[in-house]
Amino acid sequence: MATTSQQALDAEKLFDEINFSYKVAFRDNPTLQKVFQEALEDPGNARASILDVGCGTGGPVSSTLVAAGHDVTDIDVWQVMNGLCGKNIREKFLKADTTTFEPEKRFDAIFAIFSLLQMPYRTVYSTIFKFASWLKPGGTLILGTVPSDDLVVDKRLLDTSGEFIDGIDVRFMDDMIKCTFGTPNGWKRLVEAVGFEIMRMEHSSFKAKVPASYSQQHLFLTCMLGAKNSLMGPYPLPSTYCLPFMLSDEAWRPFQERLTRFEFEAVMKAVEDNVEILDVGSGYGDLPKAIAQKLGKSYAIEPNPDRMQVIENRNTDLGVQIKQGRAEALPYSDDSFDAVVAMWILHYVSDVEKALEEMVRVANRKAANARIVIVRGAPDNELVNLINNICAPIAALDAKENYVSHQGFLLTTATRIFSKNGFGDISLERVHAHCNFPETDFTLRCSKAAEILSEFWYRDHPRLEQMRTALLPALEKHFEDSPFKIGDQAVMLVAKPTPSLDLVTV
């Protein structure tokens, strides 16, 4: 079982204790064998590179795959399994948690057979997106799970979508464990939201050998990674973006003080060879300050006069050249910079396409290291999803406007605008960040998180208190699994000039 960091020790202890009985109980599963057979019969899968997530003792998944001649990498959190799987299968075994695992290569196929059950739903959601980034284009994902429609009697336990139930206590062999279950349609919608195409779905009943009374309903999905980039999801994309959010310094400052940001270092790495760099929407000026410390100069645009003053006061002698202006009308001539950066600003602009076109206009495509760098939220960004799922519907009660901030829509729009204007060499990279809530008192921690999240985009909204109250149950559940932080996962898009001999000068 591959699970979350908080749950890993409990899962490891449980399965170390039952590993032998588990292997006996689940070794003869005819539907699982059928799924294997269909996957192995694919002529494109000869000597495939395969990741087995939650490999256990190595059987039946890894043992079947190795016997068929495939190159198998096994990951699991079980300590006992480390020795057993290596001994039984003699393949590469890594004691790893999917939330922190970073593979050294991409795989032709990923098998996750009953290994997502003990994860909270938000981690299941994130893990499926990660699976897409771990696969080669056109790669195969095979999921095995227990569907909720055969287990859940009280439909009130389902989430707002009616498709998943998160963290319910169920009997697993002779133990009670917390599990997350989804309906077949819920799983279908989830994998399609990531960009997978479902090739086959198998729904079957299974009776374990031990204990004799133990039986389960099983659901197996065989999915192919399509042409859609998972980091631009979830799919389907909306046809338009929501209204711009109001930027409040009073709401931003307490949030910013709690941030642990790694996208900052990623951006600095992305522009390490550039010399004329513009930061659009500089906030308190951390990025232009770091650039100026390295190059002796940098350029910053900030619409907020109070923030402009902060930047000027902090960077008097560093060479930061700051102007007041908007992203939709940058006060610079064409081709002024070899790099333009915009971190987390597109949801504040009134015209997203115009802002992106302005970035293209001031970026010099003919510069040797020309690039535009955008940072947006990842599709599994926990903070954005909490606000979208809980606050946005409340905000929409008084208007017919869309308040859901779809980060993938912004990345897709940026890709389209950049490619149309000669910056078509696009790459996307996942970057980690999180917001810290170190309060030792659980009630205070949840209350403070509800305050910060609700005010982040809705500080002056008339239903602010309703949002804050609605956030509390979700935050209590979140902090049970991830005690002191909320993920602010990001995607960094780097757009370079479309390769062409007549564009780049020496």
Short mmCIF file of C-alpha atoms in Angstrom, two decimals:
data_model
loop_
_atom_site.label_atom_id
_atom_site.label_comp_id
_atom_site.label_asym_id
_atom_site.label_seq_id
_atom_site.Cartn_x
_atom_site.Cartn_y
_atom_site.Cartn_z
CA MET A 1 0.00 0.00 0.00
CA ALA A 2 1.32 3.43 -0.98
CA THR A 3 -0.29 6.07 1.21
CA THR A 4 0.12 9.53 2.69
CA SER A 5 2.97 10.47 5.01
CA GLN A 6 0.64 10.92 8.01
CA GLN A 7 -1.00 7.52 7.48
CA ALA A 8 2.11 5.66 6.34
CA LEU A 9 3.13 4.35 9.77
CA ASP A 10 -0.35 3.01 10.53
CA ALA A 11 -0.59 1.40 7.11
CA GLU A 12 2.88 -0.07 7.43
CA LYS A 13 2.13 -1.55 10.85
CA LEU A 14 -1.17 -3.03 9.70
CA PHE A 15 0.16 -4.68 6.58
CA ASP A 16 3.38 -5.87 8.16
CA GLU A 17 1.13 -7.78 10.57
CA ILE A 18 -1.20 -9.31 7.96
CA ASN A 19 1.14 -9.67 4.97
CA PHE A 20 1.08 -13.47 4.76
CA SER A 21 -2.69 -13.85 5.24
CA TYR A 22 -3.24 -11.04 2.73
CA LYS A 23 -1.16 -12.82 0.13
CA VAL A 24 -3.12 -16.05 0.60
CA ALA A 25 -6.51 -14.32 0.65
CA PHE A 26 -6.03 -12.31 -2.55
CA ARG A 27 -3.73 -14.41 -4.72
CA ASP A 28 -6.44 -16.07 -6.84
CA ASN A 29 -8.49 -13.26 -8.34
CA PRO A 30 -9.80 -14.28 -11.78
CA THR A 31 -10.82 -10.77 -12.82
CA LEU A 32 -7.41 -9.39 -11.85
CA GLN A 33 -5.75 -12.17 -13.84
CA LYS A 34 -7.96 -11.25 -16.81
CA VAL A 35 -6.90 -7.60 -16.52
CA PHE A 36 -3.25 -8.69 -16.46
CA GLN A 37 -3.72 -10.94 -19.46
CA GLU A 38 -5.34 -8.20 -21.54
CA ALA A 39 -2.57 -5.77 -20.62
CA LEU A 40 0.19 -8.26 -21.38
CA GLU A 41 -1.35 -9.17 -24.73
CA ASP A 42 -0.83 -5.61 -25.98
CA PRO A 43 1.95 -5.93 -28.61
CA GLY A 44 3.31 -2.55 -27.59
CA ASN A 45 4.03 -3.78 -24.08
CA ALA A 46 6.86 -6.21 -24.86
CA ARG A 47 9.56 -5.73 -22.20
CA ALA A 48 7.73 -2.73 -20.79
CA SER A 49 9.00 -0.49 -17.99
CA ILE A 50 6.39 -0.83 -15.23
CA LEU A 51 5.82 0.80 -11.84
CA ASP A 52 3.87 -1.28 -9.31
CA VAL A 53 2.47 1.11 -6.69
CA GLY A 54 1.80 -0.63 -3.38
CA CYS A 55 3.47 -3.84 -4.44
CA GLY A 56 3.16 -5.71 -1.12
CA THR A 57 4.94 -9.06 -1.17
CA GLY A 58 5.25 -8.83 -4.94
CA GLY A 59 2.29 -11.03 -5.72
CA PRO A 60 0.24 -11.27 -7.73
CA VAL A 61 1.07 -8.09 -9.66
CA SER A 62 4.85 -7.90 -9.73
CA SER A 63 5.37 -11.65 -9.89
CA THR A 64 3.09 -11.92 -12.94
CA LEU A 65 4.73 -8.96 -14.67
CA VAL A 66 8.28 -10.15 -13.99
CA ALA A 67 7.44 -13.65 -15.20
CA ALA A 68 6.24 -12.06 -18.46
CA GLY A 69 9.66 -10.43 -18.94
CA HIS A 70 8.91 -6.84 -17.93
CA ASP A 71 11.20 -4.38 -16.17
CA VAL A 72 9.37 -3.78 -12.88
CA THR A 73 9.99 -1.15 -10.21
CA ASP A 74 8.11 -1.74 -6.94
CA ILE A 75 7.25 0.92 -4.36
CA ASP A 76 5.53 0.43 -1.00
CA VAL A 77 5.53 1.81 2.56
CA TRP A 78 5.68 -1.62 4.22
CA GLN A 79 9.01 -2.38 5.88
CA VAL A 80 8.45 -6.17 5.93
CA MET A 81 7.56 -6.04 2.24
CA ASN A 82 10.96 -4.55 1.48
CA GLY A 83 12.61 -7.86 2.23
CA LEU A 84 9.82 -10.13 1.00
CA CYS A 85 9.30 -8.44 -2.35
CA GLY A 86 13.01 -8.28 -3.05
CA LYS A 87 13.39 -11.92 -2.10
CA ASN A 88 10.34 -13.15 -4.00
CA ILE A 89 10.61 -11.07 -7.15
CA ARG A 90 14.23 -9.90 -7.31
CA GLU A 91 13.24 -6.62 -8.91
CA LYS A 92 13.93 -3.04 -7.85
CA PHE A 93 12.08 -2.28 -4.59
CA LEU A 94 11.81 1.20 -3.09
CA LYS A 95 10.28 1.95 0.32
CA ALA A 96 8.42 5.07 -0.73
CA ASP A 97 5.36 7.21 -0.15
CA THR A 98 3.54 8.39 -3.29
CA THR A 99 3.24 11.92 -1.89
CA THR A 100 7.02 12.36 -1.95
CA PHE A 101 8.12 9.81 -4.56
CA GLU A 102 10.00 11.30 -7.53
CA PRO A 103 10.80 8.64 -10.17
CA GLU A 104 14.05 8.86 -12.08
CA LYS A 105 12.37 7.85 -15.33
CA ARG A 106 8.98 7.61 -17.00
CA PHE A 107 7.18 4.31 -17.28
CA ASP A 108 5.26 2.50 -20.01
CA ALA A 109 2.66 1.40 -17.47
CA ILE A 110 1.64 1.92 -13.84
CA PHE A 111 -0.27 -0.65 -11.79
CA ALA A 112 -2.08 0.55 -8.64
CA ILE A 113 -4.08 -2.43 -7.40
CA PHE A 114 -5.98 -1.59 -4.18
CA SER A 115 -3.10 0.69 -3.14
CA LEU A 116 -5.08 3.96 -3.04
CA LEU A 117 -7.78 2.79 -0.64
CA GLN A 118 -6.21 4.18 2.57
CA MET A 119 -5.50 7.60 1.14
CA PRO A 120 -7.79 10.57 1.81
CA TYR A 121 -9.60 11.66 -1.33
CA ARG A 122 -7.48 14.78 -1.87
CA THR A 123 -4.37 12.56 -1.96
CA VAL A 124 -6.04 10.06 -4.31
CA TYR A 125 -6.88 13.00 -6.58
CA SER A 126 -3.31 14.31 -6.48
CA THR A 127 -1.81 10.84 -6.98
CA ILE A 128 -3.77 10.20 -10.20
CA PHE A 129 -2.40 13.46 -11.58
CA LYS A 130 1.11 12.40 -10.57
CA PHE A 131 0.64 9.04 -12.27
CA ALA A 132 0.06 10.92 -15.54
CA SER A 133 3.37 12.79 -15.14
CA TRP A 134 5.19 9.51 -14.37
CA LEU A 135 3.98 7.83 -17.57
CA LYS A 136 5.38 8.06 -21.07
CA PRO A 137 3.04 9.54 -23.71
CA GLY A 138 0.39 6.94 -24.49
CA GLY A 139 1.27 5.00 -21.33
CA THR A 140 -1.13 2.70 -19.52
CA LEU A 141 -2.60 3.05 -16.03
CA ILE A 142 -4.32 0.05 -14.44
CA LEU A 143 -6.29 0.80 -11.28
CA GLY A 144 -7.90 -1.70 -8.94
CA THR A 145 -10.25 -0.49 -6.21
CA VAL A 146 -13.41 -1.24 -4.24
CA PRO A 147 -16.44 0.73 -5.52
CA SER A 148 -18.48 2.69 -3.00
CA ASP A 149 -21.87 1.87 -4.46
CA ASP A 150 -21.57 -1.64 -3.03
CA LEU A 151 -20.51 -0.47 0.45
CA VAL A 152 -22.23 2.79 1.27
CA VAL A 153 -25.76 2.52 2.62
CA ASP A 154 -26.17 6.07 3.98
CA LYS A 155 -25.84 8.29 0.92
CA ARG A 156 -25.37 11.30 3.21
CA LEU A 157 -21.80 10.11 3.74
CA LEU A 158 -20.95 10.82 0.12
CA ASP A 159 -19.21 14.07 -0.81
CA THR A 160 -20.93 16.95 -2.60
CA SER A 161 -20.41 15.26 -5.98
CA GLY A 162 -22.19 12.16 -4.72
CA GLU A 163 -19.33 10.08 -6.10
CA PHE A 164 -16.79 9.59 -3.28
CA ILE A 165 -16.79 8.83 0.43
CA ASP A 166 -13.69 9.91 2.30
CA GLY A 167 -12.18 8.26 5.38
CA ILE A 168 -14.90 5.81 6.38
CA ASP A 169 -14.11 2.98 8.83
CA VAL A 170 -14.53 -0.43 7.16
CA ARG A 171 -13.53 -3.99 7.97
CA PHE A 172 -10.50 -5.19 6.06
CA MET A 173 -9.99 -8.90 6.74
CA ASP A 174 -9.92 -8.92 10.59
CA ASP A 175 -9.07 -5.23 11.09
CA MET A 176 -10.92 -1.90 10.91
CA ILE A 177 -9.25 0.70 8.71
CA LYS A 178 -10.14 4.09 7.23
CA CYS A 179 -10.67 4.00 3.48
CA THR A 180 -11.78 6.20 0.60
CA PHE A 181 -14.22 4.77 -1.93
CA GLY A 182 -15.70 6.06 -5.17
CA THR A 183 -18.54 5.01 -7.42
CA PRO A 184 -17.60 3.58 -10.84
CA ASN A 185 -18.79 6.84 -12.40
CA GLY A 186 -16.75 8.82 -9.87
CA TRP A 187 -13.58 6.95 -10.82
CA LYS A 188 -14.40 7.42 -14.50
CA ARG A 189 -14.79 11.16 -14.04
CA LEU A 190 -11.59 11.38 -12.00
CA VAL A 191 -9.28 9.65 -14.48
CA GLU A 192 -10.84 11.55 -17.38
CA ALA A 193 -10.33 14.83 -15.50
CA VAL A 194 -6.61 14.02 -15.46
CA GLY A 195 -6.53 13.37 -19.21
CA PHE A 196 -6.75 9.57 -19.32
CA GLU A 197 -8.93 7.70 -21.79
CA ILE A 198 -10.67 4.62 -20.35
CA MET A 199 -10.06 1.54 -22.44
CA ARG A 200 -11.81 -1.04 -20.23
CA MET A 201 -13.76 -1.23 -16.96
CA GLU A 202 -14.25 -4.54 -15.12
CA HIS A 203 -16.68 -4.87 -12.21
CA SER A 204 -16.66 -8.16 -10.31
CA SER A 205 -17.37 -9.89 -7.00
CA PHE A 206 -14.47 -11.55 -5.16
CA LYS A 207 -14.52 -13.94 -2.20
CA ALA A 208 -11.24 -14.24 -0.30
CA LYS A 209 -9.85 -17.60 0.81
CA VAL A 210 -9.27 -16.33 4.37
CA PRO A 211 -11.13 -15.31 6.38
CA ALA A 212 -13.82 -17.50 4.85
CA SER A 213 -16.58 -14.91 5.31
CA TYR A 214 -14.67 -12.06 3.69
CA SER A 215 -15.88 -10.87 0.28
CA GLN A 216 -15.56 -7.67 -1.76
CA GLN A 217 -16.79 -5.99 -4.91
CA HIS A 218 -13.88 -5.00 -7.16
CA LEU A 219 -13.53 -2.42 -9.91
CA PHE A 220 -10.64 -2.43 -12.40
CA LEU A 221 -9.94 0.38 -14.87
CA THR A 222 -7.47 0.18 -17.75
CA CYS A 223 -6.66 3.70 -18.95
CA MET A 224 -4.43 5.20 -21.64
CA LEU A 225 -2.72 8.57 -21.22
CA GLY A 226 -4.11 10.77 -23.99
CA ALA A 227 -2.73 13.87 -25.67
CA LYS A 228 -3.97 16.26 -22.96
CA ASN A 229 -1.35 17.56 -20.54
CA SER A 230 -2.48 16.59 -17.04
CA LEU A 231 -0.93 19.75 -15.53
CA MET A 232 -3.43 21.82 -17.53
CA GLY A 233 -6.39 19.95 -16.05
CA PRO A 234 -8.78 19.13 -14.61
CA TYR A 235 -10.76 18.42 -17.75
CA PRO A 236 -13.06 19.39 -19.31
CA LEU A 237 -11.90 22.98 -19.34
CA PRO A 238 -14.43 25.78 -18.91
CA SER A 239 -15.22 27.91 -21.95
CA THR A 240 -14.34 31.14 -20.13
CA TYR A 241 -12.50 32.24 -17.01
CA CYS A 242 -14.16 33.70 -13.94
CA LEU A 243 -14.24 37.37 -13.09
CA PRO A 244 -10.93 38.79 -11.81
CA PHE A 245 -10.44 38.67 -8.05
CA MET A 246 -9.78 41.78 -6.03
CA LEU A 247 -6.28 41.99 -4.61
CA SER A 248 -6.29 42.85 -0.91
CA ASP A 249 -3.02 43.59 0.81
CA GLU A 250 -4.69 42.91 4.17
CA ALA A 251 -5.64 39.41 2.98
CA TRP A 252 -2.40 38.67 1.14
CA ARG A 253 0.06 39.59 3.89
CA PRO A 254 -1.01 36.99 6.55
CA PHE A 255 -1.11 34.34 3.83
CA GLN A 256 2.31 35.29 2.47
CA GLU A 257 3.85 35.16 5.94
CA ARG A 258 2.92 31.47 6.21
CA LEU A 259 4.13 30.39 2.78
CA THR A 260 6.99 27.99 2.12
CA ARG A 261 7.72 28.63 -1.54
CA PHE A 262 9.83 26.52 -3.88
CA GLU A 263 8.53 28.02 -7.11
CA PHE A 264 10.70 31.07 -6.38
CA GLU A 265 13.87 29.00 -6.68
CA ALA A 266 12.48 27.26 -9.78
CA VAL A 267 11.90 30.60 -11.51
CA MET A 268 15.38 31.82 -10.61
CA LYS A 269 16.78 28.65 -12.15
CA ALA A 270 14.66 29.13 -15.29
CA VAL A 271 16.06 32.65 -15.90
CA GLU A 272 19.62 32.03 -14.70
CA ASP A 273 21.07 32.81 -18.17
CA ASN A 274 18.98 35.92 -18.82
CA VAL A 275 20.15 39.50 -18.35
CA GLU A 276 17.12 41.75 -18.99
CA ILE A 277 14.30 40.39 -16.82
CA LEU A 278 10.87 41.91 -16.19
CA ASP A 279 8.71 40.74 -13.30
CA VAL A 280 5.03 41.48 -13.94
CA GLY A 281 3.05 41.96 -10.73
CA SER A 282 5.95 42.06 -8.28
CA GLY A 283 4.07 42.15 -4.99
CA TYR A 284 6.60 43.00 -2.29
CA GLY A 285 9.50 42.72 -4.73
CA ASP A 286 11.19 39.51 -3.60
CA LEU A 287 11.86 38.24 -7.13
CA PRO A 288 13.20 41.48 -8.67
CA LYS A 289 15.33 41.92 -5.54
CA ALA A 290 16.92 38.49 -6.00
CA ILE A 291 17.48 39.15 -9.70
CA ALA A 292 19.04 42.55 -9.03
CA GLN A 293 21.35 41.05 -6.41
CA LYS A 294 22.63 38.71 -9.10
CA LEU A 295 22.67 40.99 -12.17
CA GLY A 296 22.90 44.47 -10.66
CA LYS A 297 19.52 45.37 -12.16
CA SER A 298 15.98 44.13 -12.68
CA TYR A 299 12.62 45.49 -13.78
CA ALA A 300 9.31 45.35 -11.95
CA ILE A 301 5.70 46.29 -12.70
CA GLU A 302 3.22 46.66 -9.85
CA PRO A 303 -0.26 48.21 -10.07
CA ASN A 304 -0.64 48.73 -6.32
CA PRO A 305 0.99 52.05 -5.20
CA ASP A 306 1.43 50.84 -1.62
CA ARG A 307 3.30 47.77 -2.78
CA MET A 308 5.36 49.92 -5.14
CA GLN A 309 6.48 51.95 -2.15
CA VAL A 310 7.44 48.77 -0.28
CA ILE A 311 9.55 47.62 -3.23
CA GLU A 312 11.26 50.99 -3.51
CA ASN A 313 12.01 51.12 0.21
CA ARG A 314 13.45 47.60 0.25
CA ASN A 315 15.53 47.93 -2.90
CA THR A 316 16.92 51.48 -2.87
CA ASP A 317 20.49 50.52 -3.74
CA LEU A 318 19.94 47.24 -5.62
CA GLY A 319 19.08 48.49 -9.08
CA VAL A 320 15.43 47.46 -9.15
CA GLN A 321 13.72 49.69 -11.70
CA ILE A 322 10.03 49.74 -10.80
CA LYS A 323 7.11 51.28 -12.65
CA GLN A 324 3.46 51.46 -11.77
CA GLY A 325 1.40 49.74 -14.42
CA ARG A 326 -1.00 46.98 -15.36
CA ALA A 327 -0.24 43.67 -17.04
CA GLU A 328 -2.70 44.56 -19.81
CA ALA A 329 -0.71 47.70 -20.75
CA LEU A 330 2.98 47.24 -19.94
CA PRO A 331 4.81 50.60 -20.11
CA TYR A 332 7.70 49.31 -22.21
CA SER A 333 8.54 49.25 -25.91
CA ASP A 334 8.54 46.10 -28.03
CA ASP A 335 11.37 43.55 -27.54
CA SER A 336 12.66 45.18 -24.34
CA PHE A 337 13.49 42.01 -22.37
CA ASP A 338 14.99 38.58 -22.89
CA ALA A 339 12.81 37.19 -20.09
CA VAL A 340 9.37 38.09 -18.73
CA VAL A 341 8.06 36.50 -15.53
CA ALA A 342 4.52 36.50 -14.12
CA MET A 343 3.99 34.63 -10.86
CA TRP A 344 0.42 34.16 -9.62
CA ILE A 345 -1.02 37.33 -11.21
CA LEU A 346 -3.35 36.24 -14.03
CA HIS A 347 -6.39 35.77 -11.76
CA TYR A 348 -6.16 39.45 -10.82
CA VAL A 349 -6.12 40.91 -14.36
CA SER A 350 -9.28 42.06 -16.13
CA ASP A 351 -8.23 40.76 -19.57
CA VAL A 352 -6.11 37.60 -19.41
CA GLU A 353 -5.43 37.34 -23.15
CA LYS A 354 -4.39 40.99 -23.42
CA ALA A 355 -1.99 40.56 -20.49
CA LEU A 356 -0.40 37.51 -22.11
CA GLU A 357 -0.11 39.31 -25.45
CA GLU A 358 1.61 42.21 -23.71
CA MET A 359 4.18 39.81 -22.23
CA VAL A 360 4.86 38.50 -25.72
CA ARG A 361 5.16 42.02 -27.10
CA VAL A 362 7.87 43.15 -24.69
CA ALA A 363 9.81 39.85 -24.89
CA ASN A 364 12.51 39.74 -27.56
CA ARG A 365 12.11 36.46 -29.46
CA LYS A 366 15.49 36.95 -31.13
CA ALA A 367 17.41 37.03 -27.86
CA ALA A 368 19.56 33.95 -27.36
CA ASN A 369 17.81 32.91 -24.14
CA ALA A 370 14.38 34.43 -24.76
CA ARG A 371 11.59 33.09 -22.60
CA ILE A 372 8.36 33.87 -20.79
CA VAL A 373 7.78 32.21 -17.41
CA ILE A 374 4.32 31.81 -15.87
CA VAL A 375 3.53 30.30 -12.46
CA ARG A 376 0.01 29.06 -11.75
CA GLY A 377 -1.66 26.55 -9.46
CA ALA A 378 -1.43 22.83 -10.12
CA PRO A 379 -4.73 20.98 -10.67
CA ASP A 380 -4.30 19.35 -7.24
CA ASN A 381 -3.53 22.61 -5.46
CA GLU A 382 -5.15 22.02 -2.07
CA LEU A 383 -5.61 25.66 -1.16
CA VAL A 384 -7.20 26.66 -4.48
CA ASN A 385 -9.45 23.58 -4.46
CA LEU A 386 -10.71 24.33 -0.94
CA ILE A 387 -11.60 27.88 -1.98
CA ASN A 388 -13.13 26.74 -5.29
CA ASN A 389 -15.16 23.92 -3.75
CA ILE A 390 -16.44 25.77 -0.68
CA CYS A 391 -16.20 29.54 -1.10
CA ALA A 392 -16.95 29.89 -4.83
CA PRO A 393 -20.45 28.31 -4.65
CA ILE A 394 -21.33 30.60 -1.73
CA ALA A 395 -20.10 33.65 -3.66
CA ALA A 396 -22.24 32.59 -6.62
CA LEU A 397 -25.44 32.60 -4.55
CA ASP A 398 -25.88 36.34 -5.10
CA ALA A 399 -24.81 36.41 -8.76
CA LYS A 400 -24.88 34.28 -11.85
CA GLU A 401 -21.15 34.71 -12.38
CA ASN A 402 -18.55 31.95 -12.32
CA TYR A 403 -16.24 32.21 -9.32
CA VAL A 404 -14.25 29.00 -9.84
CA SER A 405 -10.61 29.82 -10.55
CA HIS A 406 -9.61 27.09 -13.04
CA GLN A 407 -5.82 27.15 -13.08
CA GLY A 408 -5.58 24.82 -16.07
CA PHE A 409 -7.66 27.22 -18.14
CA LEU A 410 -5.09 29.96 -17.51
CA LEU A 411 -2.18 27.67 -18.46
CA THR A 412 -3.99 26.50 -21.59
CA THR A 413 -4.76 30.09 -22.58
CA ALA A 414 -1.11 31.07 -22.03
CA THR A 415 0.04 28.16 -24.20
CA ARG A 416 -2.32 29.19 -27.00
CA ILE A 417 -1.38 32.89 -26.92
CA PHE A 418 2.36 32.23 -26.65
CA SER A 419 2.37 29.63 -29.44
CA LYS A 420 0.36 31.89 -31.75
CA ASN A 421 2.93 34.64 -31.24
CA GLY A 422 6.13 32.66 -31.79
CA PHE A 423 6.78 31.29 -28.29
CA GLY A 424 5.70 27.75 -29.06
CA ASP A 425 8.43 25.74 -27.33
CA ILE A 426 6.42 25.09 -24.16
CA SER A 427 7.42 23.09 -21.10
CA LEU A 428 5.59 22.61 -17.81
CA GLU A 429 7.07 21.63 -14.46
CA ARG A 430 5.41 20.79 -11.17
CA VAL A 431 6.70 22.92 -8.27
CA HIS A 432 6.02 22.39 -4.57
CA ALA A 433 4.78 25.00 -2.10
CA HIS A 434 2.62 24.98 1.01
CA CYS A 435 1.02 27.25 3.59
CA ASN A 436 1.97 26.56 7.22
CA PHE A 437 -0.45 26.45 10.14
CA PRO A 438 1.72 25.60 13.19
CA GLU A 439 -0.89 26.38 15.86
CA THR A 440 -0.80 23.57 18.43
CA ASP A 441 -4.43 24.04 19.43
CA PHE A 442 -6.48 22.17 16.80
CA THR A 443 -9.55 24.41 17.04
CA LEU A 444 -7.44 27.56 16.75
CA ARG A 445 -5.53 26.09 13.78
CA CYS A 446 -8.75 25.34 11.89
CA SER A 447 -10.20 28.76 12.74
CA LYS A 448 -7.07 30.59 11.59
CA ALA A 449 -6.94 28.61 8.34
CA ALA A 450 -10.63 29.33 7.67
CA GLU A 451 -10.00 33.03 8.25
CA ILE A 452 -7.00 33.20 5.92
CA LEU A 453 -8.50 31.10 3.12
CA SER A 454 -11.89 32.82 3.11
CA GLU A 455 -10.35 36.29 3.06
CA PHE A 456 -7.75 35.46 0.42
CA TRP A 457 -10.08 36.26 -2.52
CA TYR A 458 -13.27 37.25 -0.70
CA ARG A 459 -12.24 39.64 2.08
CA ASP A 460 -14.95 42.19 1.24
CA HIS A 461 -17.64 39.73 0.16
CA PRO A 462 -20.94 40.04 2.06
CA ARG A 463 -21.04 36.27 2.64
CA LEU A 464 -17.52 36.10 4.10
CA GLU A 465 -18.66 34.72 7.47
CA GLN A 466 -20.71 32.02 5.75
CA MET A 467 -17.62 30.97 3.79
CA ARG A 468 -15.51 30.87 6.93
CA THR A 469 -18.05 28.68 8.71
CA ALA A 470 -18.40 26.35 5.71
CA LEU A 471 -14.63 25.88 5.51
CA LEU A 472 -14.28 24.61 9.08
CA PRO A 473 -15.46 20.98 8.59
CA ALA A 474 -13.28 20.56 5.49
CA LEU A 475 -10.26 21.99 7.32
CA GLU A 476 -10.83 19.74 10.31
CA LYS A 477 -10.79 16.76 7.95
CA HIS A 478 -7.73 18.11 6.14
CA PHE A 479 -5.68 18.64 9.31
CA GLU A 480 -6.48 15.13 10.51
CA ASP A 481 -4.47 13.82 7.55
CA SER A 482 -1.99 16.67 7.08
CA PRO A 483 -1.68 18.29 10.50
CA PHE A 484 0.14 21.57 9.93
CA LYS A 485 0.08 22.56 6.28
CA ILE A 486 -2.13 23.07 3.24
CA GLY A 487 -0.56 22.45 -0.15
CA ASP A 488 -0.19 25.36 -2.57
CA GLN A 489 1.15 23.16 -5.38
CA ALA A 490 2.16 25.06 -8.50
CA VAL A 491 3.00 24.62 -12.18
CA MET A 492 5.76 26.60 -13.86
CA LEU A 493 5.27 27.16 -17.60
CA VAL A 494 8.32 28.18 -19.62
CA ALA A 495 7.69 29.38 -23.18
CA LYS A 496 10.67 29.71 -25.51
CA PRO A 497 10.67 30.82 -29.15
CA THR A 498 9.34 28.27 -31.60
CA PRO A 499 12.46 26.67 -33.16
CA SER A 500 13.25 28.45 -36.41
CA LEU A 501 16.56 29.31 -38.04
CA ASP A 502 15.56 32.93 -38.68
CA LEU A 503 14.60 33.75 -35.09
CA VAL A 504 17.67 33.30 -32.90
CA THR A 505 20.72 35.51 -33.25
CA VAL A 506 24.20 34.45 -32.20
#
